[in-house]
Amino acid sequence: MNMTQQIAPSPSAHQSRTSGSLASARGQTTERARPGGPAARLVRCAIYTRKSSEEGLAQEFNSLHAQREAAEAFIASQRSEGWVALPDQYDDGGFTGGNTERPGLKALMRDVEDGKVDCVVVYKVDRLSRSLMDFAKIIDVFNRKEVAFVSVTQQFNTAQSMGRLMLNVLLSFAQFEREMVSERTRDKIAASKRKGKWIGGKPVLGYDLIRLPGVTTRLEVSPTDSALVREIFDLYLEFDSLTKVCAFLNGRGLRTKQWTTAKGKSNGGRPWDKQSLLKVLTNPVYIGKVPHKKDLYNGEHSAIVAGDVFQRVRDRLWTNGKTGGMHVRNQLGALLKGILRCKPCDRAMGHTYSVRSGRPAYRYYVCQTAQKQGCQACPGGSLPAEEIEKLIVEQIRTIGRDPTLIAATFGRIDAEQGERRRGLLAESAVARRRVDTLESEIRSTALDADQSRHAGNRLADLHQQLAAAAQEAEAAAAKLREAEGEAVTQEQIAAALADFDGLWAALTPKEQIDLVHQLVARVDYDGTTQRLNITFHPAGLRSLGRPGATEANS
């Protein structure tokens, strides 16, 4: 059942609030009788006034009164459209328009959120805000709550198409200002780091943050923590293992850097792990440097670790793994570490060993399922490392000697690559269609911009979606190009494996591991059938088969 509320022309403050609450009730409408015509919807208008300085506010008739009088006159001129001025006064005398920390503005925004306002009227646009970013945020709230905005002296009315056009222009400038602020911030950070200043971030183990009034935050060496930092570097050079250093530190009850945020939240103070230890060992702050992207600058703070020690640790980390220390060095020459998997469990098979008289006596690979849940949980159990490694190398040799096996290997690789390319083609097509759909919707929305007050926000949202979709389409196209570039021929496979014996004999154990990982993507072992399946890297086979590749790897 529709309900119509008749509102008196001059309601009291109490009546106005009651009418507003009734109008906002679900399923009801508030209308006003128009003489000689159909009823017009009541538009509740809130008048906002502001004056930057307190000068003259004590006068009987001041600037705030003048602004409200002009706004009331404008609302009265729209009486035929159902416009009515709300009695509530949203005044900010003596408050700057450069921010939103104003009691009158906050009260207005609360009433807008509560659905008590249909239109906000100001004397000039800058009375609401002098900041384009703040203005854009306020207008966004107005649009979400379907509240119109009117500037009396500038004929700025978002209820009309011209007003919405001006709003889109202002929002464009707001976006420009945000980008300029971001650029200035990045430039300031870069300039500060070039001067060696500490610009903030998480506290660093070994240093205390010193904050002085009017002075940039600086790092000061902590006598206790700095000794721990130097010990950590020495321990890594001694143990040559991130895991062992972590175990040593945790065994002594030592923890990572602990600090309390400005909001009183405690962070850090956790047991050491490889990631937290690696952050310490690779932080150039400890040699008195300030990093910025790929550059290092001399810092204002003192160094804790000697430069030669830092470089030795860095070199050792790089030697222990191609990724600069993210993986522990393969000390026992496990040829299949990281590529051998248990087929029934679809889990990796880790490399380990038994110890006799304090020395490794027997190496083997074991499924992670069996290692964590017991041998009965996995049909494969464990494999002797030397036997399985020799078997894989011998299978690679056998393929290189037998044209039939080379053809079969090529057929399997070609089928896998064809399936991958088809999947990437479908992914690329979906991404491209998404881009085309968004471009079409943007054109349609732009043509309708003068008819909808939400068109500006919708266009901005569509452009953001288009940018993301374009990135996805480019990423899909790049994957497709990469897959097409990895295509390998049967001749390349034959060339890669033709002189495998001579190449293998000339390599060091570390180089043999690198070669196997270059050629083999994974090895699947089925413990129920005792069968092995080798999956090759097409790109590795192709590069190894090029002229001169054998000499380059030897």
mmCIF file with all atom_site columns, N, CA and C in Angstrom, residues 406-458:
data_model
loop_
_atom_site.group_PDB
_atom_site.id
_atom_site.type_symbol
_atom_site.label_atom_id
_atom_site.label_alt_id
_atom_site.label_comp_id
_atom_site.label_asym_id
_atom_site.label_entity_id
_atom_site.label_seq_id
_atom_site.pdbx_PDB_ins_code
_atom_site.Cartn_x
_atom_site.Cartn_y
_atom_site.Cartn_z
_atom_site.occupancy
_atom_site.B_iso_or_equiv
_atom_site.pdbx_formal_charge
_atom_site.auth_seq_id
_atom_site.auth_comp_id
_atom_site.auth_asym_id
_atom_site.auth_atom_id
_atom_site.pdbx_PDB_model_num
ATOM 1   N N  . ILE A 1 406 ? 63.936 -41.450 -29.348 1.00 0.00 ? 406 ILE A N  1
ATOM 2   C CA . ILE A 1 406 ? 63.939 -40.001 -29.597 1.00 0.00 ? 406 ILE A CA 1
ATOM 3   C C  . ILE A 1 406 ? 62.616 -39.581 -30.214 1.00 0.00 ? 406 ILE A C  1
ATOM 4   N N  . ALA A 1 407 ? 62.124 -40.375 -31.180 1.00 0.00 ? 407 ALA A N  1
ATOM 5   C CA . ALA A 1 407 ? 60.844 -40.065 -31.821 1.00 0.00 ? 407 ALA A CA 1
ATOM 6   C C  . ALA A 1 407 ? 59.705 -40.135 -30.811 1.00 0.00 ? 407 ALA A C  1
ATOM 7   N N  . ALA A 1 408 ? 59.744 -41.149 -29.932 1.00 0.00 ? 408 ALA A N  1
ATOM 8   C CA . ALA A 1 408 ? 58.687 -41.280 -28.921 1.00 0.00 ? 408 ALA A CA 1
ATOM 9   C C  . ALA A 1 408 ? 58.736 -40.113 -27.931 1.00 0.00 ? 408 ALA A C  1
ATOM 10  N N  . THR A 1 409 ? 59.960 -39.728 -27.549 1.00 0.00 ? 409 THR A N  1
ATOM 11  C CA . THR A 1 409 ? 60.110 -38.585 -26.638 1.00 0.00 ? 409 THR A CA 1
ATOM 12  C C  . THR A 1 409 ? 59.590 -37.309 -27.275 1.00 0.00 ? 409 THR A C  1
ATOM 13  N N  . PHE A 1 410 ? 59.925 -37.128 -28.552 1.00 0.00 ? 410 PHE A N  1
ATOM 14  C CA . PHE A 1 410 ? 59.433 -35.942 -29.257 1.00 0.00 ? 410 PHE A CA 1
ATOM 15  C C  . PHE A 1 410 ? 57.902 -35.946 -29.338 1.00 0.00 ? 410 PHE A C  1
ATOM 16  N N  . GLY A 1 411 ? 57.309 -37.112 -29.613 1.00 0.00 ? 411 GLY A N  1
ATOM 17  C CA . GLY A 1 411 ? 55.854 -37.188 -29.707 1.00 0.00 ? 411 GLY A CA 1
ATOM 18  C C  . GLY A 1 411 ? 55.176 -36.788 -28.412 1.00 0.00 ? 411 GLY A C  1
ATOM 19  N N  . ARG A 1 412 ? 55.734 -37.256 -27.283 1.00 0.00 ? 412 ARG A N  1
ATOM 20  C CA . ARG A 1 412 ? 55.152 -36.903 -25.990 1.00 0.00 ? 412 ARG A CA 1
ATOM 21  C C  . ARG A 1 412 ? 55.315 -35.416 -25.697 1.00 0.00 ? 412 ARG A C  1
ATOM 22  N N  . ILE A 1 413 ? 56.518 -34.876 -25.973 1.00 0.00 ? 413 ILE A N  1
ATOM 23  C CA . ILE A 1 413 ? 56.759 -33.449 -25.736 1.00 0.00 ? 413 ILE A CA 1
ATOM 24  C C  . ILE A 1 413 ? 55.880 -32.601 -26.631 1.00 0.00 ? 413 ILE A C  1
ATOM 25  N N  . ASP A 1 414 ? 55.742 -33.008 -27.912 1.00 0.00 ? 414 ASP A N  1
ATOM 26  C CA . ASP A 1 414 ? 54.930 -32.236 -28.851 1.00 0.00 ? 414 ASP A CA 1
ATOM 27  C C  . ASP A 1 414 ? 53.466 -32.231 -28.436 1.00 0.00 ? 414 ASP A C  1
ATOM 28  N N  . ALA A 1 415 ? 52.985 -33.371 -27.930 1.00 0.00 ? 415 ALA A N  1
ATOM 29  C CA . ALA A 1 415 ? 51.592 -33.436 -27.480 1.00 0.00 ? 415 ALA A CA 1
ATOM 30  C C  . ALA A 1 415 ? 51.363 -32.536 -26.269 1.00 0.00 ? 415 ALA A C  1
ATOM 31  N N  . GLU A 1 416 ? 52.314 -32.572 -25.322 1.00 0.00 ? 416 GLU A N  1
ATOM 32  C CA . GLU A 1 416 ? 52.185 -31.726 -24.138 1.00 0.00 ? 416 GLU A CA 1
ATOM 33  C C  . GLU A 1 416 ? 52.229 -30.249 -24.517 1.00 0.00 ? 416 GLU A C  1
ATOM 34  N N  . GLN A 1 417 ? 53.127 -29.888 -25.433 1.00 0.00 ? 417 GLN A N  1
ATOM 35  C CA . GLN A 1 417 ? 53.219 -28.489 -25.852 1.00 0.00 ? 417 GLN A CA 1
ATOM 36  C C  . GLN A 1 417 ? 51.967 -28.054 -26.610 1.00 0.00 ? 417 GLN A C  1
ATOM 37  N N  . GLY A 1 418 ? 51.412 -28.962 -27.443 1.00 0.00 ? 418 GLY A N  1
ATOM 38  C CA . GLY A 1 418 ? 50.198 -28.622 -28.174 1.00 0.00 ? 418 GLY A CA 1
ATOM 39  C C  . GLY A 1 418 ? 49.034 -28.371 -27.237 1.00 0.00 ? 418 GLY A C  1
ATOM 40  N N  . GLU A 1 419 ? 48.917 -29.197 -26.204 1.00 0.00 ? 419 GLU A N  1
ATOM 41  C CA . GLU A 1 419 ? 47.846 -29.013 -25.226 1.00 0.00 ? 419 GLU A CA 1
ATOM 42  C C  . GLU A 1 419 ? 48.016 -27.691 -24.467 1.00 0.00 ? 419 GLU A C  1
ATOM 43  N N  . ARG A 1 420 ? 49.259 -27.370 -24.132 1.00 0.00 ? 420 ARG A N  1
ATOM 44  C CA . ARG A 1 420 ? 49.511 -26.120 -23.423 1.00 0.00 ? 420 ARG A CA 1
ATOM 45  C C  . ARG A 1 420 ? 49.189 -24.914 -24.298 1.00 0.00 ? 420 ARG A C  1
ATOM 46  N N  . ARG A 1 421 ? 49.581 -24.985 -25.586 1.00 0.00 ? 421 ARG A N  1
ATOM 47  C CA . ARG A 1 421 ? 49.298 -23.868 -26.487 1.00 0.00 ? 421 ARG A CA 1
ATOM 48  C C  . ARG A 1 421 ? 47.795 -23.667 -26.676 1.00 0.00 ? 421 ARG A C  1
ATOM 49  N N  . ARG A 1 422 ? 47.056 -24.773 -26.775 1.00 0.00 ? 422 ARG A N  1
ATOM 50  C CA . ARG A 1 422 ? 45.605 -24.652 -26.930 1.00 0.00 ? 422 ARG A CA 1
ATOM 51  C C  . ARG A 1 422 ? 44.975 -23.994 -25.707 1.00 0.00 ? 422 ARG A C  1
ATOM 52  N N  . GLY A 1 423 ? 45.445 -24.382 -24.532 1.00 0.00 ? 423 GLY A N  1
ATOM 53  C CA . GLY A 1 423 ? 44.933 -23.751 -23.317 1.00 0.00 ? 423 GLY A CA 1
ATOM 54  C C  . GLY A 1 423 ? 45.258 -22.269 -23.256 1.00 0.00 ? 423 GLY A C  1
ATOM 55  N N  . LEU A 1 424 ? 46.482 -21.898 -23.660 1.00 0.00 ? 424 LEU A N  1
ATOM 56  C CA . LEU A 1 424 ? 46.880 -20.490 -23.640 1.00 0.00 ? 424 LEU A CA 1
ATOM 57  C C  . LEU A 1 424 ? 46.139 -19.692 -24.703 1.00 0.00 ? 424 LEU A C  1
ATOM 58  N N  . LEU A 1 425 ? 45.860 -20.318 -25.858 1.00 0.00 ? 425 LEU A N  1
ATOM 59  C CA . LEU A 1 425 ? 45.070 -19.639 -26.887 1.00 0.00 ? 425 LEU A CA 1
ATOM 60  C C  . LEU A 1 425 ? 43.676 -19.328 -26.370 1.00 0.00 ? 425 LEU A C  1
ATOM 61  N N  . ALA A 1 426 ? 43.063 -20.289 -25.678 1.00 0.00 ? 426 ALA A N  1
ATOM 62  C CA . ALA A 1 426 ? 41.730 -20.057 -25.117 1.00 0.00 ? 426 ALA A CA 1
ATOM 63  C C  . ALA A 1 426 ? 41.770 -18.969 -24.051 1.00 0.00 ? 426 ALA A C  1
ATOM 64  N N  . GLU A 1 427 ? 42.791 -19.003 -23.201 1.00 0.00 ? 427 GLU A N  1
ATOM 65  C CA . GLU A 1 427 ? 42.931 -17.973 -22.160 1.00 0.00 ? 427 GLU A CA 1
ATOM 66  C C  . GLU A 1 427 ? 43.113 -16.596 -22.781 1.00 0.00 ? 427 GLU A C  1
ATOM 67  N N  . SER A 1 428 ? 43.926 -16.516 -23.840 1.00 0.00 ? 428 SER A N  1
ATOM 68  C CA . SER A 1 428 ? 44.161 -15.237 -24.506 1.00 0.00 ? 428 SER A CA 1
ATOM 69  C C  . SER A 1 428 ? 42.882 -14.726 -25.170 1.00 0.00 ? 428 SER A C  1
ATOM 70  N N  . ALA A 1 429 ? 42.105 -15.632 -25.766 1.00 0.00 ? 429 ALA A N  1
ATOM 71  C CA . ALA A 1 429 ? 40.857 -15.223 -26.430 1.00 0.00 ? 429 ALA A CA 1
ATOM 72  C C  . ALA A 1 429 ? 39.851 -14.681 -25.413 1.00 0.00 ? 429 ALA A C  1
ATOM 73  N N  . VAL A 1 430 ? 39.737 -15.347 -24.260 1.00 0.00 ? 430 VAL A N  1
ATOM 74  C CA . VAL A 1 430 ? 38.822 -14.873 -23.216 1.00 0.00 ? 430 VAL A CA 1
ATOM 75  C C  . VAL A 1 430 ? 39.231 -13.480 -22.738 1.00 0.00 ? 430 VAL A C  1
ATOM 76  N N  . ALA A 1 431 ? 40.538 -13.277 -22.515 1.00 0.00 ? 431 ALA A N  1
ATOM 77  C CA . ALA A 1 431 ? 41.022 -11.970 -22.054 1.00 0.00 ? 431 ALA A CA 1
ATOM 78  C C  . ALA A 1 431 ? 40.761 -10.892 -23.099 1.00 0.00 ? 431 ALA A C  1
ATOM 79  N N  . ARG A 1 432 ? 40.953 -11.225 -24.368 1.00 0.00 ? 432 ARG A N  1
ATOM 80  C CA . ARG A 1 432 ? 40.722 -10.253 -25.442 1.00 0.00 ? 432 ARG A CA 1
ATOM 81  C C  . ARG A 1 432 ? 39.255 -9.875  -25.549 1.00 0.00 ? 432 ARG A C  1
ATOM 82  N N  . ARG A 1 433 ? 38.367 -10.886 -25.398 1.00 0.00 ? 433 ARG A N  1
ATOM 83  C CA . ARG A 1 433 ? 36.930 -10.592 -25.434 1.00 0.00 ? 433 ARG A CA 1
ATOM 84  C C  . ARG A 1 433 ? 36.527 -9.699  -24.269 1.00 0.00 ? 433 ARG A C  1
ATOM 85  N N  . ARG A 1 434 ? 37.143 -9.907  -23.111 1.00 0.00 ? 434 ARG A N  1
ATOM 86  C CA . ARG A 1 434 ? 36.859 -9.064  -21.945 1.00 0.00 ? 434 ARG A CA 1
ATOM 87  C C  . ARG A 1 434 ? 37.239 -7.616  -22.235 1.00 0.00 ? 434 ARG A C  1
ATOM 88  N N  . VAL A 1 435 ? 38.380 -7.393  -22.879 1.00 0.00 ? 435 VAL A N  1
ATOM 89  C CA . VAL A 1 435 ? 38.806 -6.038  -23.246 1.00 0.00 ? 435 VAL A CA 1
ATOM 90  C C  . VAL A 1 435 ? 37.819 -5.417  -24.225 1.00 0.00 ? 435 VAL A C  1
ATOM 91  N N  . ASP A 1 436 ? 37.411 -6.179  -25.238 1.00 0.00 ? 436 ASP A N  1
ATOM 92  C CA . ASP A 1 436 ? 36.471 -5.652  -26.230 1.00 0.00 ? 436 ASP A CA 1
ATOM 93  C C  . ASP A 1 436 ? 35.136 -5.285  -25.583 1.00 0.00 ? 436 ASP A C  1
ATOM 94  N N  . THR A 1 437 ? 34.675 -6.121  -24.660 1.00 0.00 ? 437 THR A N  1
ATOM 95  C CA . THR A 1 437 ? 33.398 -5.845  -23.985 1.00 0.00 ? 437 THR A CA 1
ATOM 96  C C  . THR A 1 437 ? 33.476 -4.565  -23.170 1.00 0.00 ? 437 THR A C  1
ATOM 97  N N  . LEU A 1 438 ? 34.567 -4.385  -22.442 1.00 0.00 ? 438 LEU A N  1
ATOM 98  C CA . LEU A 1 438 ? 34.723 -3.181  -21.619 1.00 0.00 ? 438 LEU A CA 1
ATOM 99  C C  . LEU A 1 438 ? 34.841 -1.935  -22.493 1.00 0.00 ? 438 LEU A C  1
ATOM 100 N N  . GLU A 1 439 ? 35.568 -2.010  -23.600 1.00 0.00 ? 439 GLU A N  1
ATOM 101 C CA . GLU A 1 439 ? 35.685 -0.862  -24.498 1.00 0.00 ? 439 GLU A CA 1
ATOM 102 C C  . GLU A 1 439 ? 34.327 -0.474  -25.059 1.00 0.00 ? 439 GLU A C  1
ATOM 103 N N  . SER A 1 440 ? 33.516 -1.463  -25.403 1.00 0.00 ? 440 SER A N  1
ATOM 104 C CA . SER A 1 440 ? 32.171 -1.188  -25.913 1.00 0.00 ? 440 SER A CA 1
ATOM 105 C C  . SER A 1 440 ? 31.307 -0.546  -24.836 1.00 0.00 ? 440 SER A C  1
ATOM 106 N N  . GLU A 1 441 ? 31.420 -1.047  -23.592 1.00 0.00 ? 441 GLU A N  1
ATOM 107 C CA . GLU A 1 441 ? 30.613 -0.485  -22.500 1.00 0.00 ? 441 GLU A CA 1
ATOM 108 C C  . GLU A 1 441 ? 31.046 0.935   -22.171 1.00 0.00 ? 441 GLU A C  1
ATOM 109 N N  . ILE A 1 442 ? 32.345 1.228   -22.291 1.00 0.00 ? 442 ILE A N  1
ATOM 110 C CA . ILE A 1 442 ? 32.836 2.584   -22.044 1.00 0.00 ? 442 ILE A CA 1
ATOM 111 C C  . ILE A 1 442 ? 32.261 3.547   -23.076 1.00 0.00 ? 442 ILE A C  1
ATOM 112 N N  . ARG A 1 443 ? 32.252 3.143   -24.352 1.00 0.00 ? 443 ARG A N  1
ATOM 113 C CA . ARG A 1 443 ? 31.687 4.007   -25.390 1.00 0.00 ? 443 ARG A CA 1
ATOM 114 C C  . ARG A 1 443 ? 30.207 4.262   -25.149 1.00 0.00 ? 443 ARG A C  1
ATOM 115 N N  . SER A 1 444 ? 29.490 3.224   -24.742 1.00 0.00 ? 444 SER A N  1
ATOM 116 C CA . SER A 1 444 ? 28.058 3.377   -24.478 1.00 0.00 ? 444 SER A CA 1
ATOM 117 C C  . SER A 1 444 ? 27.805 4.280   -23.286 1.00 0.00 ? 444 SER A C  1
ATOM 118 N N  . THR A 1 445 ? 28.584 4.125   -22.234 1.00 0.00 ? 445 THR A N  1
ATOM 119 C CA . THR A 1 445 ? 28.407 4.942   -21.032 1.00 0.00 ? 445 THR A CA 1
ATOM 120 C C  . THR A 1 445 ? 28.776 6.390   -21.297 1.00 0.00 ? 445 THR A C  1
ATOM 121 N N  . ALA A 1 446 ? 29.816 6.623   -22.110 1.00 0.00 ? 446 ALA A N  1
ATOM 122 C CA . ALA A 1 446 ? 30.224 7.986   -22.429 1.00 0.00 ? 446 ALA A CA 1
ATOM 123 C C  . ALA A 1 446 ? 29.118 8.717   -23.186 1.00 0.00 ? 446 ALA A C  1
ATOM 124 N N  . LEU A 1 447 ? 28.413 8.026   -24.087 1.00 0.00 ? 447 LEU A N  1
ATOM 125 C CA . LEU A 1 447 ? 27.320 8.652   -24.824 1.00 0.00 ? 447 LEU A CA 1
ATOM 126 C C  . LEU A 1 447 ? 26.154 8.995   -23.910 1.00 0.00 ? 447 LEU A C  1
ATOM 127 N N  . ASP A 1 448 ? 26.030 8.264   -22.810 1.00 0.00 ? 448 ASP A N  1
ATOM 128 C CA . ASP A 1 448 ? 24.926 8.473   -21.876 1.00 0.00 ? 448 ASP A CA 1
ATOM 129 C C  . ASP A 1 448 ? 25.330 9.343   -20.691 1.00 0.00 ? 448 ASP A C  1
ATOM 130 N N  . ALA A 1 449 ? 26.548 9.959   -20.761 1.00 0.00 ? 449 ALA A N  1
ATOM 131 C CA . ALA A 1 449 ? 27.087 10.703  -19.612 1.00 0.00 ? 449 ALA A CA 1
ATOM 132 C C  . ALA A 1 449 ? 26.218 11.875  -19.205 1.00 0.00 ? 449 ALA A C  1
ATOM 133 N N  . ASP A 1 450 ? 25.518 12.506  -20.167 1.00 0.00 ? 450 ASP A N  1
ATOM 134 C CA . ASP A 1 450 ? 24.712 13.676  -19.825 1.00 0.00 ? 450 ASP A CA 1
ATOM 135 C C  . ASP A 1 450 ? 23.332 13.295  -19.319 1.00 0.00 ? 450 ASP A C  1
ATOM 136 N N  . GLN A 1 451 ? 23.039 11.995  -19.255 1.00 0.00 ? 451 GLN A N  1
ATOM 137 C CA . GLN A 1 451 ? 21.726 11.570  -18.804 1.00 0.00 ? 451 GLN A CA 1
ATOM 138 C C  . GLN A 1 451 ? 21.764 10.946  -17.412 1.00 0.00 ? 451 GLN A C  1
ATOM 139 N N  . SER A 1 452 ? 22.920 10.547  -16.957 1.00 0.00 ? 452 SER A N  1
ATOM 140 C CA . SER A 1 452 ? 23.003 9.848   -15.678 1.00 0.00 ? 452 SER A CA 1
ATOM 141 C C  . SER A 1 452 ? 24.000 10.524  -14.759 1.00 0.00 ? 452 SER A C  1
ATOM 142 N N  . ARG A 1 453 ? 23.580 10.747  -13.526 1.00 0.00 ? 453 ARG A N  1
ATOM 143 C CA . ARG A 1 453 ? 24.483 11.399  -12.581 1.00 0.00 ? 453 ARG A CA 1
ATOM 144 C C  . ARG A 1 453 ? 25.596 10.459  -12.133 1.00 0.00 ? 453 ARG A C  1
ATOM 145 N N  . HIS A 1 454 ? 25.420 9.166   -12.348 1.00 0.00 ? 454 HIS A N  1
ATOM 146 C CA . HIS A 1 454 ? 26.438 8.204   -11.938 1.00 0.00 ? 454 HIS A CA 1
ATOM 147 C C  . HIS A 1 454 ? 27.391 7.857   -13.073 1.00 0.00 ? 454 HIS A C  1
ATOM 148 N N  . ALA A 1 455 ? 27.230 8.483   -14.244 1.00 0.00 ? 455 ALA A N  1
ATOM 149 C CA . ALA A 1 455 ? 28.045 8.114   -15.400 1.00 0.00 ? 455 ALA A CA 1
ATOM 150 C C  . ALA A 1 455 ? 29.528 8.347   -15.157 1.00 0.00 ? 455 ALA A C  1
ATOM 151 N N  . GLY A 1 456 ? 29.855 9.458   -14.487 1.00 0.00 ? 456 GLY A N  1
ATOM 152 C CA . GLY A 1 456 ? 31.270 9.761   -14.237 1.00 0.00 ? 456 GLY A CA 1
ATOM 153 C C  . GLY A 1 456 ? 31.946 8.683   -13.415 1.00 0.00 ? 456 GLY A C  1
ATOM 154 N N  . ASN A 1 457 ? 31.309 8.271   -12.311 1.00 0.00 ? 457 ASN A N  1
ATOM 155 C CA . ASN A 1 457 ? 31.887 7.225   -11.467 1.00 0.00 ? 457 ASN A CA 1
ATOM 156 C C  . ASN A 1 457 ? 31.935 5.890   -12.200 1.00 0.00 ? 457 ASN A C  1
ATOM 157 N N  . ARG A 1 458 ? 30.896 5.618   -12.996 1.00 0.00 ? 458 ARG A N  1
ATOM 158 C CA . ARG A 1 458 ? 30.874 4.369   -13.747 1.00 0.00 ? 458 ARG A CA 1
ATOM 159 C C  . ARG A 1 458 ? 31.985 4.325   -14.781 1.00 0.00 ? 458 ARG A C  1
#
